[in-house]
mmCIF file of C-alpha atoms in Angstrom:
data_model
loop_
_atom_site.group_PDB
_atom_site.id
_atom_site.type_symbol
_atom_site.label_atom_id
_atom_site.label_comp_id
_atom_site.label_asym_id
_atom_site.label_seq_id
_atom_site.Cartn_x
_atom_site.Cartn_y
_atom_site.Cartn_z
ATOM 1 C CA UNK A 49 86.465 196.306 203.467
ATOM 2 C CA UNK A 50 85.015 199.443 201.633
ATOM 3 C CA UNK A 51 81.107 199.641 203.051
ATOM 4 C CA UNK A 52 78.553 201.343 200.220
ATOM 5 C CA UNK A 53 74.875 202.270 200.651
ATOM 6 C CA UNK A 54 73.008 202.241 197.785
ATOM 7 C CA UNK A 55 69.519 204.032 197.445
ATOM 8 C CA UNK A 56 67.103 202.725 194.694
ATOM 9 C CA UNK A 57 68.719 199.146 195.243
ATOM 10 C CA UNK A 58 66.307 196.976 193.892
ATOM 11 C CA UNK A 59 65.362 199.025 190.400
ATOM 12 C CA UNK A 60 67.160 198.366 186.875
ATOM 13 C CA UNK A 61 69.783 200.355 187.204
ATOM 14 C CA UNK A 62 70.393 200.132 190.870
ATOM 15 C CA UNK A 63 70.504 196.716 191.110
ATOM 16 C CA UNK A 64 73.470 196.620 188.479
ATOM 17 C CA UNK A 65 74.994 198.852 190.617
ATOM 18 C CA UNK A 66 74.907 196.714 193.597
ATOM 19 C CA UNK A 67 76.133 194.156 190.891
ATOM 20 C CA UNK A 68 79.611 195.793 190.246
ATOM 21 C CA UNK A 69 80.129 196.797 193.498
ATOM 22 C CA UNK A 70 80.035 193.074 195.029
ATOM 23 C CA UNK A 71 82.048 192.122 191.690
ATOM 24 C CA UNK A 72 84.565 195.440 193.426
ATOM 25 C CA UNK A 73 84.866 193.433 196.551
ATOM 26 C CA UNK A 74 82.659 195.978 198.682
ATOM 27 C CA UNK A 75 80.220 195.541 201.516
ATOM 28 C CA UNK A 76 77.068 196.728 199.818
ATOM 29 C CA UNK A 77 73.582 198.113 201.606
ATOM 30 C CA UNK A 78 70.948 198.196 199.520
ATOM 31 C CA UNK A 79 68.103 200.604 200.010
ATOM 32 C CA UNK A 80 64.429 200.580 198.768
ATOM 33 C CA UNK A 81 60.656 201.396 199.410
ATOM 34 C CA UNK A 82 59.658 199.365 196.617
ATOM 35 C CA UNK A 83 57.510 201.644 195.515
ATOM 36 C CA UNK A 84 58.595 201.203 191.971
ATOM 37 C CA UNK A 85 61.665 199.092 192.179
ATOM 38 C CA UNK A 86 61.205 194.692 192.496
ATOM 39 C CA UNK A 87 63.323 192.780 195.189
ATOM 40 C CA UNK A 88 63.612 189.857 192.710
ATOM 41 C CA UNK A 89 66.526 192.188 190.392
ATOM 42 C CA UNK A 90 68.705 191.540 193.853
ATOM 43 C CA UNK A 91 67.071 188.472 195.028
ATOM 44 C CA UNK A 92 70.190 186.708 193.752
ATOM 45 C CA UNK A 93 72.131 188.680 195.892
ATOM 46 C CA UNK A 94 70.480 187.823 199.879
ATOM 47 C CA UNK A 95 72.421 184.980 200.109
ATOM 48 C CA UNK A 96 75.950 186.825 200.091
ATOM 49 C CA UNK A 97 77.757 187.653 203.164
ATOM 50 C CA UNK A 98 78.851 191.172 202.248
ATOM 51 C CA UNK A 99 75.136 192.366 200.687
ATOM 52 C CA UNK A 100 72.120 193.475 202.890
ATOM 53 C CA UNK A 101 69.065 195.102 203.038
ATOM 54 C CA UNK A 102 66.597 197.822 204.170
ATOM 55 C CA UNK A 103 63.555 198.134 203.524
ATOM 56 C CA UNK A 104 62.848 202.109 204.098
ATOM 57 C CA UNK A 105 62.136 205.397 201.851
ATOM 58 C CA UNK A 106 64.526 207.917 202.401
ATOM 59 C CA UNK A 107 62.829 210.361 202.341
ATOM 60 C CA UNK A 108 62.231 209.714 205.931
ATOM 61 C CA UNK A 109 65.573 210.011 208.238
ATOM 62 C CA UNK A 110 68.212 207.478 207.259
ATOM 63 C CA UNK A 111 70.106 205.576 209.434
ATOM 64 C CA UNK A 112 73.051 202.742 208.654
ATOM 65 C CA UNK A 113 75.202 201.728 211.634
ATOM 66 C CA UNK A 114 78.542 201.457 211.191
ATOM 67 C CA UNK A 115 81.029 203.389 208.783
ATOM 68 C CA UNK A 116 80.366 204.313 205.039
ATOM 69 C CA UNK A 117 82.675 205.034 202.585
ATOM 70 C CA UNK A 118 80.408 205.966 199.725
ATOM 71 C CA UNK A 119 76.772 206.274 199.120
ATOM 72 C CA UNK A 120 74.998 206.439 195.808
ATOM 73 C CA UNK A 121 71.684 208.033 195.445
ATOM 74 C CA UNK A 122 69.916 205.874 192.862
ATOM 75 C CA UNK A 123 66.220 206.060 194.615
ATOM 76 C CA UNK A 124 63.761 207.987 192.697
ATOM 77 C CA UNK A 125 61.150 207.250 190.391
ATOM 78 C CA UNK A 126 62.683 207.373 186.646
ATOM 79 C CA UNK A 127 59.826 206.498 183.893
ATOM 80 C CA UNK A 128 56.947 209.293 182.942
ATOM 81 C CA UNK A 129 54.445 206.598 183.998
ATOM 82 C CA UNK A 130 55.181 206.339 187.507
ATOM 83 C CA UNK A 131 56.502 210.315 188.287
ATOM 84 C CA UNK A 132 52.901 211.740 186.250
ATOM 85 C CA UNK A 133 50.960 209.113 188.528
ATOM 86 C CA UNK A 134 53.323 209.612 191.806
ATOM 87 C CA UNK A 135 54.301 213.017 191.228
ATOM 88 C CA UNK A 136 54.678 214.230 195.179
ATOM 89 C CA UNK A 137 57.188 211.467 195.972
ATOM 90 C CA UNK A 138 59.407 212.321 193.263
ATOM 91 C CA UNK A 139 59.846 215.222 194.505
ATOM 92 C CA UNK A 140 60.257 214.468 197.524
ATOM 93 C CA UNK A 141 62.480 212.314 197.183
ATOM 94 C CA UNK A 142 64.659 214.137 195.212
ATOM 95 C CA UNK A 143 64.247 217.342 197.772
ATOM 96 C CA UNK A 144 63.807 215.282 201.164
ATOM 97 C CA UNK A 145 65.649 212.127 200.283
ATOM 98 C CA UNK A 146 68.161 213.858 198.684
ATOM 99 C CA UNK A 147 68.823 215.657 202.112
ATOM 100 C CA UNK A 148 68.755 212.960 204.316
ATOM 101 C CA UNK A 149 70.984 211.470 202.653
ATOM 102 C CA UNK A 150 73.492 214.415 202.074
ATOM 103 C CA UNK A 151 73.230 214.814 206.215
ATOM 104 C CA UNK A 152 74.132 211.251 206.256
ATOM 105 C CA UNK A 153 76.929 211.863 203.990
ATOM 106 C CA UNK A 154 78.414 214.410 206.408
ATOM 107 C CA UNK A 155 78.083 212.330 209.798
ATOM 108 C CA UNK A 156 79.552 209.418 207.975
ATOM 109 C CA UNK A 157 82.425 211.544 206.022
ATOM 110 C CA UNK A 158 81.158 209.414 203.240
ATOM 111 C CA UNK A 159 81.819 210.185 199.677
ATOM 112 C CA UNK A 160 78.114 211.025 197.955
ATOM 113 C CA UNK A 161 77.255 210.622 194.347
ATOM 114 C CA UNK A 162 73.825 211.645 193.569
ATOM 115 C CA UNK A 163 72.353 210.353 190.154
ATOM 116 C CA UNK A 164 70.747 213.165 188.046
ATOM 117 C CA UNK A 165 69.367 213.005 184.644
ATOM 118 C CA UNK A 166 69.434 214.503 181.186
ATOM 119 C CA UNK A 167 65.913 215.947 181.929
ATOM 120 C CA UNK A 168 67.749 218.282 183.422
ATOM 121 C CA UNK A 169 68.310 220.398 179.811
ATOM 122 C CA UNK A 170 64.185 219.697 179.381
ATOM 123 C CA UNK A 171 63.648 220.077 175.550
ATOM 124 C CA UNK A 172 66.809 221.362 174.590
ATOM 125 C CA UNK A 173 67.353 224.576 172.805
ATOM 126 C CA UNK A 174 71.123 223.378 172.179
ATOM 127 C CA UNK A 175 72.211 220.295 171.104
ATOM 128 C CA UNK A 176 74.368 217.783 171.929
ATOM 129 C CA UNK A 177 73.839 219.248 175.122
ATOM 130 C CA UNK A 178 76.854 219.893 177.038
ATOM 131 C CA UNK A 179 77.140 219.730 181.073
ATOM 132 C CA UNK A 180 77.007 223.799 180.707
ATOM 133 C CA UNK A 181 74.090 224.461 179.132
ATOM 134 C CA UNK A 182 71.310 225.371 181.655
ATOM 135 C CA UNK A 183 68.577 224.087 180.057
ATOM 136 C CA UNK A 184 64.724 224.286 179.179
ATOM 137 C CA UNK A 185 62.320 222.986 181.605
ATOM 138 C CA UNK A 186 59.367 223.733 181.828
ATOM 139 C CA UNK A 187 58.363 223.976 185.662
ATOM 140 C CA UNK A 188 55.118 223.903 186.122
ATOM 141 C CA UNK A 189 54.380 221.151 183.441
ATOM 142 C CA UNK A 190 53.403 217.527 184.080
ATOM 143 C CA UNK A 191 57.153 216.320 183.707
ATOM 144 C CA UNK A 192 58.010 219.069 185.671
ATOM 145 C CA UNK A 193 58.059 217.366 188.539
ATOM 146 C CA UNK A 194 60.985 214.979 187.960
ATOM 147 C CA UNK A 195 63.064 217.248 186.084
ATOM 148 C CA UNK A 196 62.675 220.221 189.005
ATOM 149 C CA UNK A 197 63.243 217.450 191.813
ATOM 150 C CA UNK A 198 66.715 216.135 189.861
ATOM 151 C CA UNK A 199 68.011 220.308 189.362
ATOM 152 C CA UNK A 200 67.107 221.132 193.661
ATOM 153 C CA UNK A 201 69.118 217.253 194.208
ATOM 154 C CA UNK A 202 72.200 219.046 192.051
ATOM 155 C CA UNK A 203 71.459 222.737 193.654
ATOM 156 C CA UNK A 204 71.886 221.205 197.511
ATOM 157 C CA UNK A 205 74.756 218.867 196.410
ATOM 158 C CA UNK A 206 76.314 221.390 195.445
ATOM 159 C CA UNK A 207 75.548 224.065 198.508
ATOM 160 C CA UNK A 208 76.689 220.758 200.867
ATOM 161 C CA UNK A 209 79.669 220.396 198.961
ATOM 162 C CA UNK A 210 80.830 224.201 198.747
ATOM 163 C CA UNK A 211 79.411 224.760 202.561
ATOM 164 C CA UNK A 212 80.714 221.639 203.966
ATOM 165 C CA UNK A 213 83.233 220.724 202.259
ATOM 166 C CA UNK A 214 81.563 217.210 201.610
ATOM 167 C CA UNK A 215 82.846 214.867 198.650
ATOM 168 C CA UNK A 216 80.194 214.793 196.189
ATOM 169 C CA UNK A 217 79.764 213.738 192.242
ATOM 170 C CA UNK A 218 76.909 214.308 190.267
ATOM 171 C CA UNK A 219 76.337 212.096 187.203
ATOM 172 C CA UNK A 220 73.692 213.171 184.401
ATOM 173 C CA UNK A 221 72.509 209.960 183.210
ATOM 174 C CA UNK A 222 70.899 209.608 179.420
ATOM 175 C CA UNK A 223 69.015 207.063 178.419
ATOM 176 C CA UNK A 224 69.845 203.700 179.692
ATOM 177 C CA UNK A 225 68.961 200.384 178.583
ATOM 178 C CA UNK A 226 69.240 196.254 179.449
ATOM 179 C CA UNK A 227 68.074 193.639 181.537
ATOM 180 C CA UNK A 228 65.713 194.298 184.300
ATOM 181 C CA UNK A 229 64.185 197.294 182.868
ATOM 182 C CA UNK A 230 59.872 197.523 184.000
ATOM 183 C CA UNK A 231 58.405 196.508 180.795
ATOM 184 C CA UNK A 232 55.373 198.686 181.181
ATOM 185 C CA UNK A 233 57.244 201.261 182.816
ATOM 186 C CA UNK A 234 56.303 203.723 179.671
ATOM 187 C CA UNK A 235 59.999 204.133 178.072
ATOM 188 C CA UNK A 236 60.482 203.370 174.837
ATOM 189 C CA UNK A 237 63.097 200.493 174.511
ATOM 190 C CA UNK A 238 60.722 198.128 176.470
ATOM 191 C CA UNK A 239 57.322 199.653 175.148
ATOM 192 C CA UNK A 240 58.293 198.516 171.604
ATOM 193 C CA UNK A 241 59.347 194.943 172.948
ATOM 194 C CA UNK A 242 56.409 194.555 174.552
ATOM 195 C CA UNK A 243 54.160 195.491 171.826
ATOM 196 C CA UNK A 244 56.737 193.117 169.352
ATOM 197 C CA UNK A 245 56.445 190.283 172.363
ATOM 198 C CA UNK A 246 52.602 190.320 172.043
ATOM 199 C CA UNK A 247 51.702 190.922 168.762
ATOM 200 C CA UNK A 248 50.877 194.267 168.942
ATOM 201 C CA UNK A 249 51.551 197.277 167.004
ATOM 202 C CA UNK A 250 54.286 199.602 167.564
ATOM 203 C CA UNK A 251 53.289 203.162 169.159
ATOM 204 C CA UNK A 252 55.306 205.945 167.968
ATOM 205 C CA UNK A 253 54.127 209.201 169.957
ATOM 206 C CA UNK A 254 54.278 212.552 166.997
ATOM 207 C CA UNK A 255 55.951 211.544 163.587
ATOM 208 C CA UNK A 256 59.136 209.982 165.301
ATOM 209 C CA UNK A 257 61.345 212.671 163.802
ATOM 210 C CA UNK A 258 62.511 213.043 167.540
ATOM 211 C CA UNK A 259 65.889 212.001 168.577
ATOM 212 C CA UNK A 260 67.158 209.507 171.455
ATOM 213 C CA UNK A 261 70.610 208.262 172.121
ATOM 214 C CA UNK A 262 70.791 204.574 174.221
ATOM 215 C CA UNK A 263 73.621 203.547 176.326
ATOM 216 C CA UNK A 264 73.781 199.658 177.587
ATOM 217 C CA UNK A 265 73.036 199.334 181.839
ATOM 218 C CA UNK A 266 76.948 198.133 181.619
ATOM 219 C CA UNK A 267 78.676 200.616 179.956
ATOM 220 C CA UNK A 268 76.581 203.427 182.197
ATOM 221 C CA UNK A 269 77.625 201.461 185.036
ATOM 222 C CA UNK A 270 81.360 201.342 184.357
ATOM 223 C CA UNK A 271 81.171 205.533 183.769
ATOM 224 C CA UNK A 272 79.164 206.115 187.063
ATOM 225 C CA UNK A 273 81.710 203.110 188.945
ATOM 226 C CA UNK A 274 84.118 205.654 187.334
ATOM 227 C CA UNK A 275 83.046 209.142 188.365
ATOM 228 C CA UNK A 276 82.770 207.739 191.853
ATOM 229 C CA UNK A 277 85.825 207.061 192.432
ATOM 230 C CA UNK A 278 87.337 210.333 190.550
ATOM 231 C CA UNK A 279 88.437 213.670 191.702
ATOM 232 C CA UNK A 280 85.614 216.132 189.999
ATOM 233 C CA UNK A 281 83.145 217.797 191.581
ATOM 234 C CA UNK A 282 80.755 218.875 188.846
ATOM 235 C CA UNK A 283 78.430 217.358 187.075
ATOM 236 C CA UNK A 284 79.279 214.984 184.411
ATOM 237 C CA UNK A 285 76.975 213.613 181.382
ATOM 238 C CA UNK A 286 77.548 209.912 181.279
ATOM 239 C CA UNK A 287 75.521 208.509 177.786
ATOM 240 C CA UNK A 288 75.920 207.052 174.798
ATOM 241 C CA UNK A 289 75.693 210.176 172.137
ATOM 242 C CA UNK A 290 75.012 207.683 168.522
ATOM 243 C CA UNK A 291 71.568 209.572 168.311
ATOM 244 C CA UNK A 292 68.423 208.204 166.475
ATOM 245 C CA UNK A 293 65.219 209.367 165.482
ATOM 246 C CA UNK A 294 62.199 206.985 167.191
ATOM 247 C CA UNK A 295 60.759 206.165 163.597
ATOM 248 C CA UNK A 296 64.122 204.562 162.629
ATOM 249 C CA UNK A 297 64.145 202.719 166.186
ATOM 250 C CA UNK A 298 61.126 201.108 165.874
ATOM 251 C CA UNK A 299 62.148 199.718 162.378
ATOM 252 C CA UNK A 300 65.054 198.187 164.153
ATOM 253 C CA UNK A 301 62.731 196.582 166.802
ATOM 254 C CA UNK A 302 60.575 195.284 164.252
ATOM 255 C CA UNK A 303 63.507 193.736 162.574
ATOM 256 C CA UNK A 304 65.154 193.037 165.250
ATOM 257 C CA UNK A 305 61.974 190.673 166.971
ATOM 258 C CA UNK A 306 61.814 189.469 163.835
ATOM 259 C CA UNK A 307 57.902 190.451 163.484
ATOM 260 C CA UNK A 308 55.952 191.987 160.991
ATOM 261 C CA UNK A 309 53.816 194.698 163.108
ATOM 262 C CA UNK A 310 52.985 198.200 161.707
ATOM 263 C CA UNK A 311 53.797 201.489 163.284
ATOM 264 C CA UNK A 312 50.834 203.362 164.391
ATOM 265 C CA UNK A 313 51.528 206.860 165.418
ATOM 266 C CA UNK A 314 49.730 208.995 168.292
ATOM 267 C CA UNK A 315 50.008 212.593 169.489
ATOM 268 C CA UNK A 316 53.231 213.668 171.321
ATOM 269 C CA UNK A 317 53.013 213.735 175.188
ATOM 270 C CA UNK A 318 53.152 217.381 176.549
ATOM 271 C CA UNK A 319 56.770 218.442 176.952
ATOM 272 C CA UNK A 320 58.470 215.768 175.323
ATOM 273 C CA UNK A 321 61.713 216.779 174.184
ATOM 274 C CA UNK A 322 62.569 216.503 170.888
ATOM 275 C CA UNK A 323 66.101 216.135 170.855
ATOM 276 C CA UNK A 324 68.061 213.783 173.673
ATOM 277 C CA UNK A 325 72.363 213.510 172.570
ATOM 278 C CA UNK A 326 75.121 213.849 175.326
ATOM 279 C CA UNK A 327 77.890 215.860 174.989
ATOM 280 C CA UNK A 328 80.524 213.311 176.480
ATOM 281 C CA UNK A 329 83.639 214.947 176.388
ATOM 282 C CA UNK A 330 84.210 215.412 179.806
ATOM 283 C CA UNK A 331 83.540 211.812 180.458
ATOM 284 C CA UNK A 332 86.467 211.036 178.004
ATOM 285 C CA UNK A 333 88.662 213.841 179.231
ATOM 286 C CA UNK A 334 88.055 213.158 183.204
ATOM 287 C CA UNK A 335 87.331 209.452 183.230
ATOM 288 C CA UNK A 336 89.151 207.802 179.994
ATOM 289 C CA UNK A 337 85.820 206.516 179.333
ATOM 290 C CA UNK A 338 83.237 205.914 176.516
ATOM 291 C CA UNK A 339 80.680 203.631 175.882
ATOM 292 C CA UNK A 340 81.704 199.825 174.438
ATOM 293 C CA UNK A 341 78.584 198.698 173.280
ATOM 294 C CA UNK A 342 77.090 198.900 170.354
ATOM 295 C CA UNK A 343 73.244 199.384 169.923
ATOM 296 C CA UNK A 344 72.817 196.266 167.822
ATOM 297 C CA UNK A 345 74.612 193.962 170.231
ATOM 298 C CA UNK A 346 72.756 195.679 173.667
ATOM 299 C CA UNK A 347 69.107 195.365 172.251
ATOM 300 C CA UNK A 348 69.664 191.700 171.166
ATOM 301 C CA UNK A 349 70.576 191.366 174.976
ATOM 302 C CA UNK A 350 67.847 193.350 176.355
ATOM 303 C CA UNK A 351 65.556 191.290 173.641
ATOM 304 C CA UNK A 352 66.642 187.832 174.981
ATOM 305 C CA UNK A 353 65.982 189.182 178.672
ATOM 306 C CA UNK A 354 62.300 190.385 177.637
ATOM 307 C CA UNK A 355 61.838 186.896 176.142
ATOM 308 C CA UNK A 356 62.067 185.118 179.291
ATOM 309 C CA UNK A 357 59.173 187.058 180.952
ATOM 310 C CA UNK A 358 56.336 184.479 181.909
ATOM 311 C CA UNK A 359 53.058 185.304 179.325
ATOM 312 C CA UNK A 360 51.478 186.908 182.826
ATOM 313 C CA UNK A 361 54.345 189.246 183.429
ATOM 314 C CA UNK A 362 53.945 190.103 179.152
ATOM 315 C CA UNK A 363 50.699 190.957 179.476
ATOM 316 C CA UNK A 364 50.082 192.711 182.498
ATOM 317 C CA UNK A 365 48.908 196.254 181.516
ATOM 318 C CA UNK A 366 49.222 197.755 184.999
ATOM 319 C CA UNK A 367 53.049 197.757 185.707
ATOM 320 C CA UNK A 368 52.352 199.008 188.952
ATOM 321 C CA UNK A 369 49.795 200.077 191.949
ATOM 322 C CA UNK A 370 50.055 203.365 193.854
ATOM 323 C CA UNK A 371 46.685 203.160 195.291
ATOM 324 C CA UNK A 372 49.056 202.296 198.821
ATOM 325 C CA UNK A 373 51.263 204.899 198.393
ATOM 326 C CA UNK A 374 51.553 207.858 200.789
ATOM 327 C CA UNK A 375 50.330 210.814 198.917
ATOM 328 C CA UNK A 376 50.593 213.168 201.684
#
């Protein structure tokens, strides 16, 4: 049986990784701090014989007994909320993390796929933005910090891959949406739910003029299941490029919920890019794939899985404490 160790096990997309891969017939080792990710999104799975667990942040030395095939390195904070209020553990864990578990890797002759991001382009001067444009980030900024820690995670992928010889893949993920997702976790999809959910209005941050493009948790899992099991090195932009402008989203949520709220609009956040499309050729060319699902039919799905939150879990304004968290 194929053994997998995935980092970042118990956050939204994570989880639905650890999902497909028990679906796949692997063993599966899931691996978490918890600092931001929620052991009930794999709760369901503790009572399987071929899932387990650590509790442990990587970015301390890793070790799994036994053989790995493949690792994927999900762990890392992934909303502006939690890498502005955490900022020194996202990088580390991109810098550290990310080389404890390419060292692992090695030992284990393990296949590595490291998750990286679109805010890796920054606020893009090109657009779509293809896998070869180098982008514009601003380093020393307040998002800085995540974007930075996801380019060093590619930059020492790639030096263990060219130096070693080790199998890596490198997947630039875009937006991602579904079930599981925090809802205070300061992204967009489940900010404007939230707000619908409880009444409030919705918060559009500038005039809304900028541009996202959403791709459903399943169809980003099939691509990354994909590029995993795939012969290319380099990175590849997995995303769902139908692009649209935040004003126009929020109309759909409002329609969608089926609520009358206004839109109330606030100054944009520093560094927020205006433009966010993939380029997804490669994915077609190299993995024969492209996303299925349609943004009408994956919000309705998200929307039902926001609905069953308890009034508690709707209203809590803190999504998370880091007054425990190792700052050092």
């Amino acid at each position: 049986m194929k053994r997998i160790l995935i980092t970042g096990a118990a956050g939204f997309l994570g989880s639905h990784l650890c999902d497909r891969f028990i679906r796949e017939g692997y063993h599966v080792i899931g691996m978490d701090n918890l600092i931001t990710g929620d052991l009930k999104n794999i709760e369901h799975l503790f009572k399987l014989e071929h899932f387990e667990f650590y509790h442990h942040d990587v970015t301390k030395f890793v070790y799994v007994p036994g053989h790995l095939d493949y690792i994927l390195h999900f762990a890392s904070p992934a909303s502006p909320i939690d890498y502005l209020k955490i900022p020194i553990q996202t990088l580390k864990v991109g810098a550290l993390g990310t080389h404890n578990l390419l060292g692992l890797a090695k030992e284990k002759k393990a296949r590595i796929l490291i998750a990286s991001t679109s805010e890796v382009y920054g606020d893009p001067l090109v657009h779509p933005q293809t896998e070869e444009y180098y982008g514009n980030v601003n380093t020393i900024g307040p998002r800085g910090v995540y974007d930075e820690a996801k380019r060093f995670q590619e930059s020492i992928t790639m030096a263990y891959h060219r130096f070693h010889g080790l199998e890596t893949r490198i997947v630039r993920i875009f937006n991602t949406y579904g079930p599981r997702m925090r809802l205070n976790d300061g992204r967009v999809i489940p900010a404007f739910m939230g707000q619908a959910l409880r009444g409030e209005d919705l918060t559009v941050f500038g005039d809304g003029s900028q541009t996202r493009s959403f791709c459903y948790v399943d169809d980003q899992v099939e691509g990354i299941y994909r590029l995993l099991l795939s012969d290319y090195a380099l990175p590849v932009n997995v995303g769902n490029p139908h692009e649209i402008t935040i004003r126009d989203f929020a109309e759909e949520i409002i329609k969608l919920t089926g609520t009358d709220q206004k839109i109330v609009y606030k100054p944009l956040p520093k560094d927020d890019p205006m433009q966010r499309q993939p380029d997804i050729s490669k994915a077609k060319e190299i993995l024969g794939w492209e996303p299925k699902v349609g943004r009408e039919e994956g919000m309705r799905k998200t929307f039902e899985y926001f609905k069953t939150l308890s009034r508690e879990e709707l209203d809590k304004k803190e999504h998370r404490d880091f007054s425990k968290v190792n700052r050092r």
